[in-house]
């Protein structure tokens, strides 16, 4: 179990935004800004070593509240570019060299793309599974399947000052569709 609360009042934070495609991002200093939030990790190992297996559920979560403080242009708006809620949940199951770990990665909606807080990026939840099998102490076969539901989502975006006055926006980066990776890890002189 890990838990952290944080708060930082910042003077003169560098804030970058995109003006047009191909133009380097201008940077300005926000007079005052505040970063505060919560970070949480929960995990517990339900081992049954005498039976040769273990089950370990894990959850990591972050709440991010980053905002301007009485800014002359943006008031107390949220700073753009960071989701308010981010998390990952998984159940890691191990038995006699086999590991299977289904997981969900989630990100909330209400992620502001602009500092004027007029445009938001939607949230998403992606389902995946990781698996591996230890062939020997130095060789492991692995499989990593991501976004199994093939959800269309926004992976990232460039921030802008005010999306409501931008003639066109080309700031969104799409996320990867369903993907499956696999291979063999080999360790020389130890575990892979």
mmCIF file with all atom_site columns, C-alpha atoms in Angstrom:
data_model
loop_
_atom_site.group_PDB
_atom_site.id
_atom_site.type_symbol
_atom_site.label_atom_id
_atom_site.label_alt_id
_atom_site.label_comp_id
_atom_site.label_asym_id
_atom_site.label_entity_id
_atom_site.label_seq_id
_atom_site.pdbx_PDB_ins_code
_atom_site.Cartn_x
_atom_site.Cartn_y
_atom_site.Cartn_z
_atom_site.occupancy
_atom_site.B_iso_or_equiv
_atom_site.pdbx_formal_charge
_atom_site.auth_seq_id
_atom_site.auth_comp_id
_atom_site.auth_asym_id
_atom_site.auth_atom_id
_atom_site.pdbx_PDB_model_num
ATOM 1   C CA . UNK A 1 1   ? 0.000   0.000   0.000   1.00 0.00 ? 1   UNK A CA 1
ATOM 2   C CA . UNK A 1 2   ? 1.318   3.428   -0.931  1.00 0.00 ? 2   UNK A CA 1
ATOM 3   C CA . UNK A 1 3   ? -0.479  6.751   -0.650  1.00 0.00 ? 3   UNK A CA 1
ATOM 4   C CA . UNK A 1 4   ? 0.671   10.307  -1.289  1.00 0.00 ? 4   UNK A CA 1
ATOM 5   C CA . UNK A 1 5   ? -1.016  13.693  -1.156  1.00 0.00 ? 5   UNK A CA 1
ATOM 6   C CA . UNK A 1 6   ? 0.807   16.564  -2.764  1.00 0.00 ? 6   UNK A CA 1
ATOM 7   C CA . UNK A 1 7   ? 0.413   20.275  -3.324  1.00 0.00 ? 7   UNK A CA 1
ATOM 8   C CA . UNK A 1 8   ? 2.805   22.742  -4.904  1.00 0.00 ? 8   UNK A CA 1
ATOM 9   C CA . UNK A 1 9   ? 2.154   26.447  -5.424  1.00 0.00 ? 9   UNK A CA 1
ATOM 10  C CA . UNK A 1 10  ? 4.345   27.560  -8.321  1.00 0.00 ? 10  UNK A CA 1
ATOM 11  C CA . UNK A 1 11  ? 5.396   31.053  -9.404  1.00 0.00 ? 11  UNK A CA 1
ATOM 12  C CA . UNK A 1 12  ? 6.321   31.523  -13.069 1.00 0.00 ? 12  UNK A CA 1
ATOM 13  C CA . UNK A 1 13  ? 5.620   27.987  -14.334 1.00 0.00 ? 13  UNK A CA 1
ATOM 14  C CA . UNK A 1 14  ? 6.635   27.471  -17.977 1.00 0.00 ? 14  UNK A CA 1
ATOM 15  C CA . UNK A 1 15  ? 3.501   26.723  -20.014 1.00 0.00 ? 15  UNK A CA 1
ATOM 16  C CA . UNK A 1 16  ? 3.812   25.677  -23.684 1.00 0.00 ? 16  UNK A CA 1
ATOM 17  C CA . UNK A 1 17  ? 1.158   25.624  -26.388 1.00 0.00 ? 17  UNK A CA 1
ATOM 18  C CA . UNK A 1 18  ? 0.863   25.044  -30.136 1.00 0.00 ? 18  UNK A CA 1
ATOM 19  C CA . UNK A 1 19  ? -0.042  27.930  -32.445 1.00 0.00 ? 19  UNK A CA 1
ATOM 20  C CA . UNK A 1 20  ? 0.058   26.238  -35.872 1.00 0.00 ? 20  UNK A CA 1
ATOM 21  C CA . UNK A 1 21  ? 1.362   23.075  -37.473 1.00 0.00 ? 21  UNK A CA 1
ATOM 22  C CA . UNK A 1 22  ? 5.105   23.275  -38.034 1.00 0.00 ? 22  UNK A CA 1
ATOM 23  C CA . UNK A 1 23  ? 5.570   26.231  -35.690 1.00 0.00 ? 23  UNK A CA 1
ATOM 24  C CA . UNK A 1 24  ? 7.625   25.567  -32.553 1.00 0.00 ? 24  UNK A CA 1
ATOM 25  C CA . UNK A 1 25  ? 5.567   25.770  -29.373 1.00 0.00 ? 25  UNK A CA 1
ATOM 26  C CA . UNK A 1 26  ? 5.655   29.202  -27.747 1.00 0.00 ? 26  UNK A CA 1
ATOM 27  C CA . UNK A 1 27  ? 6.192   29.257  -24.020 1.00 0.00 ? 27  UNK A CA 1
ATOM 28  C CA . UNK A 1 28  ? 4.856   31.706  -21.475 1.00 0.00 ? 28  UNK A CA 1
ATOM 29  C CA . UNK A 1 29  ? 5.175   31.981  -17.727 1.00 0.00 ? 29  UNK A CA 1
ATOM 30  C CA . UNK A 1 30  ? 1.980   31.564  -15.752 1.00 0.00 ? 30  UNK A CA 1
ATOM 31  C CA . UNK A 1 31  ? 1.996   34.092  -12.908 1.00 0.00 ? 31  UNK A CA 1
ATOM 32  C CA . UNK A 1 32  ? 0.873   31.526  -10.355 1.00 0.00 ? 32  UNK A CA 1
ATOM 33  C CA . UNK A 1 33  ? -0.253  27.930  -10.681 1.00 0.00 ? 33  UNK A CA 1
ATOM 34  C CA . UNK A 1 34  ? -1.068  25.086  -8.347  1.00 0.00 ? 34  UNK A CA 1
ATOM 35  C CA . UNK A 1 35  ? -0.375  21.372  -8.703  1.00 0.00 ? 35  UNK A CA 1
ATOM 36  C CA . UNK A 1 36  ? -2.172  19.143  -6.226  1.00 0.00 ? 36  UNK A CA 1
ATOM 37  C CA . UNK A 1 37  ? -3.425  15.616  -6.168  1.00 0.00 ? 37  UNK A CA 1
ATOM 38  C CA . UNK A 1 38  ? -3.384  12.092  -4.863  1.00 0.00 ? 38  UNK A CA 1
ATOM 39  C CA . UNK A 1 39  ? -1.311  9.066   -5.843  1.00 0.00 ? 39  UNK A CA 1
ATOM 40  C CA . UNK A 1 40  ? -2.395  5.638   -4.665  1.00 0.00 ? 40  UNK A CA 1
ATOM 41  C CA . UNK A 1 41  ? -1.051  2.110   -5.103  1.00 0.00 ? 41  UNK A CA 1
ATOM 42  C CA . UNK A 1 42  ? -2.731  -0.995  -3.699  1.00 0.00 ? 42  UNK A CA 1
ATOM 43  C CA . UNK A 1 43  ? -1.470  -4.514  -4.095  1.00 0.00 ? 43  UNK A CA 1
ATOM 44  C CA . UNK A 1 44  ? -1.600  -7.731  -2.163  1.00 0.00 ? 44  UNK A CA 1
ATOM 45  C CA . UNK A 1 45  ? 0.014   -11.092 -2.834  1.00 0.00 ? 45  UNK A CA 1
ATOM 46  C CA . UNK A 1 46  ? -2.385  -13.955 -2.114  1.00 0.00 ? 46  UNK A CA 1
ATOM 47  C CA . UNK A 1 47  ? 0.355   -16.561 -2.320  1.00 0.00 ? 47  UNK A CA 1
ATOM 48  C CA . UNK A 1 48  ? -0.220  -20.226 -1.967  1.00 0.00 ? 48  UNK A CA 1
ATOM 49  C CA . UNK A 1 49  ? 3.397   -21.252 -2.424  1.00 0.00 ? 49  UNK A CA 1
ATOM 50  C CA . UNK A 1 50  ? 2.790   -24.782 -1.205  1.00 0.00 ? 50  UNK A CA 1
ATOM 51  C CA . UNK A 1 51  ? 0.414   -25.242 -4.116  1.00 0.00 ? 51  UNK A CA 1
ATOM 52  C CA . UNK A 1 52  ? 2.760   -23.498 -6.570  1.00 0.00 ? 52  UNK A CA 1
ATOM 53  C CA . UNK A 1 53  ? 0.642   -20.480 -7.499  1.00 0.00 ? 53  UNK A CA 1
ATOM 54  C CA . UNK A 1 54  ? 0.071   -16.871 -6.478  1.00 0.00 ? 54  UNK A CA 1
ATOM 55  C CA . UNK A 1 55  ? -2.570  -14.252 -7.224  1.00 0.00 ? 55  UNK A CA 1
ATOM 56  C CA . UNK A 1 56  ? -1.644  -10.574 -6.886  1.00 0.00 ? 56  UNK A CA 1
ATOM 57  C CA . UNK A 1 57  ? -4.241  -7.887  -7.628  1.00 0.00 ? 57  UNK A CA 1
ATOM 58  C CA . UNK A 1 58  ? -2.812  -4.383  -8.109  1.00 0.00 ? 58  UNK A CA 1
ATOM 59  C CA . UNK A 1 59  ? -4.330  -0.931  -8.546  1.00 0.00 ? 59  UNK A CA 1
ATOM 60  C CA . UNK A 1 60  ? -2.515  2.321   -9.233  1.00 0.00 ? 60  UNK A CA 1
ATOM 61  C CA . UNK A 1 61  ? -4.412  5.602   -9.414  1.00 0.00 ? 61  UNK A CA 1
ATOM 62  C CA . UNK A 1 62  ? -3.592  9.295   -9.724  1.00 0.00 ? 62  UNK A CA 1
ATOM 63  C CA . UNK A 1 63  ? -5.868  12.303  -9.289  1.00 0.00 ? 63  UNK A CA 1
ATOM 64  C CA . UNK A 1 64  ? -4.347  15.453  -10.784 1.00 0.00 ? 64  UNK A CA 1
ATOM 65  C CA . UNK A 1 65  ? -5.685  18.935  -10.087 1.00 0.00 ? 65  UNK A CA 1
ATOM 66  C CA . UNK A 1 66  ? -3.374  21.398  -11.856 1.00 0.00 ? 66  UNK A CA 1
ATOM 67  C CA . UNK A 1 67  ? -4.695  24.920  -12.309 1.00 0.00 ? 67  UNK A CA 1
ATOM 68  C CA . UNK A 1 68  ? -3.911  28.570  -12.802 1.00 0.00 ? 68  UNK A CA 1
ATOM 69  C CA . UNK A 1 69  ? -4.341  30.749  -9.718  1.00 0.00 ? 69  UNK A CA 1
ATOM 70  C CA . UNK A 1 70  ? -6.051  34.092  -10.435 1.00 0.00 ? 70  UNK A CA 1
ATOM 71  C CA . UNK A 1 71  ? -4.414  34.372  -13.861 1.00 0.00 ? 71  UNK A CA 1
ATOM 72  C CA . UNK A 1 72  ? -5.308  37.641  -15.673 1.00 0.00 ? 72  UNK A CA 1
ATOM 73  C CA . UNK A 1 73  ? -6.303  35.709  -18.843 1.00 0.00 ? 73  UNK A CA 1
ATOM 74  C CA . UNK A 1 74  ? -7.211  32.178  -17.731 1.00 0.00 ? 74  UNK A CA 1
ATOM 75  C CA . UNK A 1 75  ? -8.521  32.845  -14.212 1.00 0.00 ? 75  UNK A CA 1
ATOM 76  C CA . UNK A 1 76  ? -8.521  29.620  -12.173 1.00 0.00 ? 76  UNK A CA 1
ATOM 77  C CA . UNK A 1 77  ? -8.847  27.292  -15.184 1.00 0.00 ? 77  UNK A CA 1
ATOM 78  C CA . UNK A 1 78  ? -7.363  23.819  -15.228 1.00 0.00 ? 78  UNK A CA 1
ATOM 79  C CA . UNK A 1 79  ? -3.946  23.579  -16.853 1.00 0.00 ? 79  UNK A CA 1
ATOM 80  C CA . UNK A 1 80  ? -4.256  21.768  -20.166 1.00 0.00 ? 80  UNK A CA 1
ATOM 81  C CA . UNK A 1 81  ? -2.452  18.583  -21.081 1.00 0.00 ? 81  UNK A CA 1
ATOM 82  C CA . UNK A 1 82  ? -2.992  16.248  -18.142 1.00 0.00 ? 82  UNK A CA 1
ATOM 83  C CA . UNK A 1 83  ? -5.926  13.934  -17.374 1.00 0.00 ? 83  UNK A CA 1
ATOM 84  C CA . UNK A 1 84  ? -7.543  14.410  -13.964 1.00 0.00 ? 84  UNK A CA 1
ATOM 85  C CA . UNK A 1 85  ? -7.854  10.655  -13.340 1.00 0.00 ? 85  UNK A CA 1
ATOM 86  C CA . UNK A 1 86  ? -5.380  7.998   -14.520 1.00 0.00 ? 86  UNK A CA 1
ATOM 87  C CA . UNK A 1 87  ? -5.164  4.397   -13.387 1.00 0.00 ? 87  UNK A CA 1
ATOM 88  C CA . UNK A 1 88  ? -4.266  0.803   -14.033 1.00 0.00 ? 88  UNK A CA 1
ATOM 89  C CA . UNK A 1 89  ? -5.758  -2.337  -12.503 1.00 0.00 ? 89  UNK A CA 1
ATOM 90  C CA . UNK A 1 90  ? -4.428  -5.847  -12.999 1.00 0.00 ? 90  UNK A CA 1
ATOM 91  C CA . UNK A 1 91  ? -4.522  -9.312  -11.523 1.00 0.00 ? 91  UNK A CA 1
ATOM 92  C CA . UNK A 1 92  ? -1.168  -11.106 -11.775 1.00 0.00 ? 92  UNK A CA 1
ATOM 93  C CA . UNK A 1 93  ? -1.622  -14.898 -11.648 1.00 0.00 ? 93  UNK A CA 1
ATOM 94  C CA . UNK A 1 94  ? 1.458   -17.165 -11.496 1.00 0.00 ? 94  UNK A CA 1
ATOM 95  C CA . UNK A 1 95  ? 1.599   -20.939 -11.513 1.00 0.00 ? 95  UNK A CA 1
ATOM 96  C CA . UNK A 1 96  ? 4.609   -23.208 -12.194 1.00 0.00 ? 96  UNK A CA 1
ATOM 97  C CA . UNK A 1 97  ? 6.433   -20.890 -14.609 1.00 0.00 ? 97  UNK A CA 1
ATOM 98  C CA . UNK A 1 98  ? 3.246   -19.539 -16.222 1.00 0.00 ? 98  UNK A CA 1
ATOM 99  C CA . UNK A 1 99  ? 2.174   -15.919 -15.676 1.00 0.00 ? 99  UNK A CA 1
ATOM 100 C CA . UNK A 1 100 ? -1.120  -14.386 -16.850 1.00 0.00 ? 100 UNK A CA 1
ATOM 101 C CA . UNK A 1 101 ? -2.027  -10.788 -15.989 1.00 0.00 ? 101 UNK A CA 1
ATOM 102 C CA . UNK A 1 102 ? -5.266  -9.319  -17.360 1.00 0.00 ? 102 UNK A CA 1
ATOM 103 C CA . UNK A 1 103 ? -5.363  -5.535  -16.991 1.00 0.00 ? 103 UNK A CA 1
ATOM 104 C CA . UNK A 1 104 ? -7.358  -2.366  -17.565 1.00 0.00 ? 104 UNK A CA 1
ATOM 105 C CA . UNK A 1 105 ? -5.767  1.033   -18.168 1.00 0.00 ? 105 UNK A CA 1
ATOM 106 C CA . UNK A 1 106 ? -8.125  3.964   -17.724 1.00 0.00 ? 106 UNK A CA 1
ATOM 107 C CA . UNK A 1 107 ? -8.077  7.709   -18.167 1.00 0.00 ? 107 UNK A CA 1
ATOM 108 C CA . UNK A 1 108 ? -10.939 10.040  -17.371 1.00 0.00 ? 108 UNK A CA 1
ATOM 109 C CA . UNK A 1 109 ? -12.613 12.433  -19.742 1.00 0.00 ? 109 UNK A CA 1
ATOM 110 C CA . UNK A 1 110 ? -12.570 16.168  -19.024 1.00 0.00 ? 110 UNK A CA 1
ATOM 111 C CA . UNK A 1 111 ? -8.949  16.442  -20.116 1.00 0.00 ? 111 UNK A CA 1
ATOM 112 C CA . UNK A 1 112 ? -8.575  20.005  -21.290 1.00 0.00 ? 112 UNK A CA 1
ATOM 113 C CA . UNK A 1 113 ? -6.721  20.529  -24.546 1.00 0.00 ? 113 UNK A CA 1
ATOM 114 C CA . UNK A 1 114 ? -6.636  24.324  -24.189 1.00 0.00 ? 114 UNK A CA 1
ATOM 115 C CA . UNK A 1 115 ? -5.871  26.705  -21.330 1.00 0.00 ? 115 UNK A CA 1
ATOM 116 C CA . UNK A 1 116 ? -9.180  28.526  -21.919 1.00 0.00 ? 116 UNK A CA 1
ATOM 117 C CA . UNK A 1 117 ? -10.883 25.198  -21.031 1.00 0.00 ? 117 UNK A CA 1
ATOM 118 C CA . UNK A 1 118 ? -13.149 25.185  -24.114 1.00 0.00 ? 118 UNK A CA 1
ATOM 119 C CA . UNK A 1 119 ? -12.103 21.815  -25.609 1.00 0.00 ? 119 UNK A CA 1
ATOM 120 C CA . UNK A 1 120 ? -11.805 18.463  -23.869 1.00 0.00 ? 120 UNK A CA 1
ATOM 121 C CA . UNK A 1 121 ? -10.315 15.134  -24.857 1.00 0.00 ? 121 UNK A CA 1
ATOM 122 C CA . UNK A 1 122 ? -12.514 12.110  -24.064 1.00 0.00 ? 122 UNK A CA 1
ATOM 123 C CA . UNK A 1 123 ? -11.455 9.421   -21.641 1.00 0.00 ? 123 UNK A CA 1
ATOM 124 C CA . UNK A 1 124 ? -10.947 5.749   -22.357 1.00 0.00 ? 124 UNK A CA 1
ATOM 125 C CA . UNK A 1 125 ? -10.510 2.320   -20.796 1.00 0.00 ? 125 UNK A CA 1
ATOM 126 C CA . UNK A 1 126 ? -8.268  -0.211  -22.512 1.00 0.00 ? 126 UNK A CA 1
ATOM 127 C CA . UNK A 1 127 ? -8.361  -3.938  -21.795 1.00 0.00 ? 127 UNK A CA 1
ATOM 128 C CA . UNK A 1 128 ? -5.218  -6.009  -22.157 1.00 0.00 ? 128 UNK A CA 1
ATOM 129 C CA . UNK A 1 129 ? -3.461  -9.136  -20.994 1.00 0.00 ? 129 UNK A CA 1
ATOM 130 C CA . UNK A 1 130 ? 0.171   -10.046 -20.459 1.00 0.00 ? 130 UNK A CA 1
ATOM 131 C CA . UNK A 1 131 ? 1.343   -13.642 -20.378 1.00 0.00 ? 131 UNK A CA 1
ATOM 132 C CA . UNK A 1 132 ? 4.666   -15.400 -20.085 1.00 0.00 ? 132 UNK A CA 1
ATOM 133 C CA . UNK A 1 133 ? 6.078   -18.858 -19.616 1.00 0.00 ? 133 UNK A CA 1
ATOM 134 C CA . UNK A 1 134 ? 9.492   -19.612 -18.125 1.00 0.00 ? 134 UNK A CA 1
ATOM 135 C CA . UNK A 1 135 ? 11.061  -22.253 -20.352 1.00 0.00 ? 135 UNK A CA 1
ATOM 136 C CA . UNK A 1 136 ? 14.231  -22.290 -18.265 1.00 0.00 ? 136 UNK A CA 1
ATOM 137 C CA . UNK A 1 137 ? 15.830  -20.004 -15.650 1.00 0.00 ? 137 UNK A CA 1
ATOM 138 C CA . UNK A 1 138 ? 17.331  -17.936 -18.494 1.00 0.00 ? 138 UNK A CA 1
ATOM 139 C CA . UNK A 1 139 ? 14.574  -18.093 -21.168 1.00 0.00 ? 139 UNK A CA 1
ATOM 140 C CA . UNK A 1 140 ? 11.015  -16.750 -21.067 1.00 0.00 ? 140 UNK A CA 1
ATOM 141 C CA . UNK A 1 141 ? 8.362   -16.745 -23.800 1.00 0.00 ? 141 UNK A CA 1
ATOM 142 C CA . UNK A 1 142 ? 6.098   -13.689 -23.532 1.00 0.00 ? 142 UNK A CA 1
ATOM 143 C CA . UNK A 1 143 ? 2.929   -12.233 -25.019 1.00 0.00 ? 143 UNK A CA 1
ATOM 144 C CA . UNK A 1 144 ? 1.523   -8.724  -24.534 1.00 0.00 ? 144 UNK A CA 1
ATOM 145 C CA . UNK A 1 145 ? -1.971  -8.056  -25.936 1.00 0.00 ? 145 UNK A CA 1
ATOM 146 C CA . UNK A 1 146 ? -3.169  -4.440  -25.733 1.00 0.00 ? 146 UNK A CA 1
ATOM 147 C CA . UNK A 1 147 ? -6.468  -2.695  -26.445 1.00 0.00 ? 147 UNK A CA 1
ATOM 148 C CA . UNK A 1 148 ? -8.246  -6.008  -27.008 1.00 0.00 ? 148 UNK A CA 1
ATOM 149 C CA . UNK A 1 149 ? -11.596 -4.275  -27.633 1.00 0.00 ? 149 UNK A CA 1
ATOM 150 C CA . UNK A 1 150 ? -9.919  -2.249  -30.427 1.00 0.00 ? 150 UNK A CA 1
ATOM 151 C CA . UNK A 1 151 ? -11.198 1.006   -28.930 1.00 0.00 ? 151 UNK A CA 1
ATOM 152 C CA . UNK A 1 152 ? -10.512 4.209   -30.875 1.00 0.00 ? 152 UNK A CA 1
ATOM 153 C CA . UNK A 1 153 ? -8.986  6.672   -28.421 1.00 0.00 ? 153 UNK A CA 1
ATOM 154 C CA . UNK A 1 154 ? -6.785  9.732   -28.164 1.00 0.00 ? 154 UNK A CA 1
ATOM 155 C CA . UNK A 1 155 ? -3.339  8.830   -26.874 1.00 0.00 ? 155 UNK A CA 1
ATOM 156 C CA . UNK A 1 156 ? -2.005  12.366  -26.548 1.00 0.00 ? 156 UNK A CA 1
ATOM 157 C CA . UNK A 1 157 ? -2.494  15.920  -27.769 1.00 0.00 ? 157 UNK A CA 1
ATOM 158 C CA . UNK A 1 158 ? -0.679  19.219  -28.088 1.00 0.00 ? 158 UNK A CA 1
ATOM 159 C CA . UNK A 1 159 ? -2.032  21.998  -25.909 1.00 0.00 ? 159 UNK A CA 1
ATOM 160 C CA . UNK A 1 160 ? -3.349  25.261  -27.356 1.00 0.00 ? 160 UNK A CA 1
ATOM 161 C CA . UNK A 1 161 ? -4.150  28.593  -25.713 1.00 0.00 ? 161 UNK A CA 1
ATOM 162 C CA . UNK A 1 162 ? -7.817  28.856  -26.770 1.00 0.00 ? 162 UNK A CA 1
ATOM 163 C CA . UNK A 1 163 ? -9.401  26.220  -29.017 1.00 0.00 ? 163 UNK A CA 1
ATOM 164 C CA . UNK A 1 164 ? -12.556 28.301  -29.528 1.00 0.00 ? 164 UNK A CA 1
ATOM 165 C CA . UNK A 1 165 ? -10.668 30.858  -31.654 1.00 0.00 ? 165 UNK A CA 1
ATOM 166 C CA . UNK A 1 166 ? -8.375  28.436  -33.507 1.00 0.00 ? 166 UNK A CA 1
ATOM 167 C CA . UNK A 1 167 ? -9.402  28.135  -37.188 1.00 0.00 ? 167 UNK A CA 1
ATOM 168 C CA . UNK A 1 168 ? -8.362  24.476  -37.392 1.00 0.00 ? 168 UNK A CA 1
ATOM 169 C CA . UNK A 1 169 ? -6.891  22.123  -34.868 1.00 0.00 ? 169 UNK A CA 1
ATOM 170 C CA . UNK A 1 170 ? -4.453  19.374  -35.697 1.00 0.00 ? 170 UNK A CA 1
ATOM 171 C CA . UNK A 1 171 ? -3.412  18.533  -32.145 1.00 0.00 ? 171 UNK A CA 1
ATOM 172 C CA . UNK A 1 172 ? -4.721  15.017  -31.455 1.00 0.00 ? 172 UNK A CA 1
ATOM 173 C CA . UNK A 1 173 ? -2.542  11.893  -31.654 1.00 0.00 ? 173 UNK A CA 1
ATOM 174 C CA . UNK A 1 174 ? -4.576  8.691   -32.043 1.00 0.00 ? 174 UNK A CA 1
ATOM 175 C CA . UNK A 1 175 ? -3.899  5.687   -29.868 1.00 0.00 ? 175 UNK A CA 1
ATOM 176 C CA . UNK A 1 176 ? -2.862  2.303   -31.157 1.00 0.00 ? 176 UNK A CA 1
ATOM 177 C CA . UNK A 1 177 ? -5.579  -0.155  -32.127 1.00 0.00 ? 177 UNK A CA 1
ATOM 178 C CA . UNK A 1 178 ? -5.587  -3.775  -31.046 1.00 0.00 ? 178 UNK A CA 1
ATOM 179 C CA . UNK A 1 179 ? -1.990  -4.983  -30.869 1.00 0.00 ? 179 UNK A CA 1
ATOM 180 C CA . UNK A 1 180 ? -0.326  -8.232  -29.878 1.00 0.00 ? 180 UNK A CA 1
ATOM 181 C CA . UNK A 1 181 ? 3.403   -8.543  -29.250 1.00 0.00 ? 181 UNK A CA 1
ATOM 182 C CA . UNK A 1 182 ? 5.292   -11.687 -28.438 1.00 0.00 ? 182 UNK A CA 1
ATOM 183 C CA . UNK A 1 183 ? 8.786   -12.982 -28.224 1.00 0.00 ? 183 UNK A CA 1
ATOM 184 C CA . UNK A 1 184 ? 11.493  -14.768 -26.336 1.00 0.00 ? 184 UNK A CA 1
ATOM 185 C CA . UNK A 1 185 ? 13.604  -13.110 -23.628 1.00 0.00 ? 185 UNK A CA 1
ATOM 186 C CA . UNK A 1 186 ? 16.971  -14.689 -23.012 1.00 0.00 ? 186 UNK A CA 1
ATOM 187 C CA . UNK A 1 187 ? 19.243  -13.762 -20.136 1.00 0.00 ? 187 UNK A CA 1
ATOM 188 C CA . UNK A 1 188 ? 22.958  -14.410 -20.291 1.00 0.00 ? 188 UNK A CA 1
ATOM 189 C CA . UNK A 1 189 ? 24.375  -15.192 -16.883 1.00 0.00 ? 189 UNK A CA 1
ATOM 190 C CA . UNK A 1 190 ? 21.055  -14.788 -15.095 1.00 0.00 ? 190 UNK A CA 1
ATOM 191 C CA . UNK A 1 191 ? 17.334  -14.271 -15.386 1.00 0.00 ? 191 UNK A CA 1
ATOM 192 C CA . UNK A 1 192 ? 15.967  -12.537 -18.514 1.00 0.00 ? 192 UNK A CA 1
#
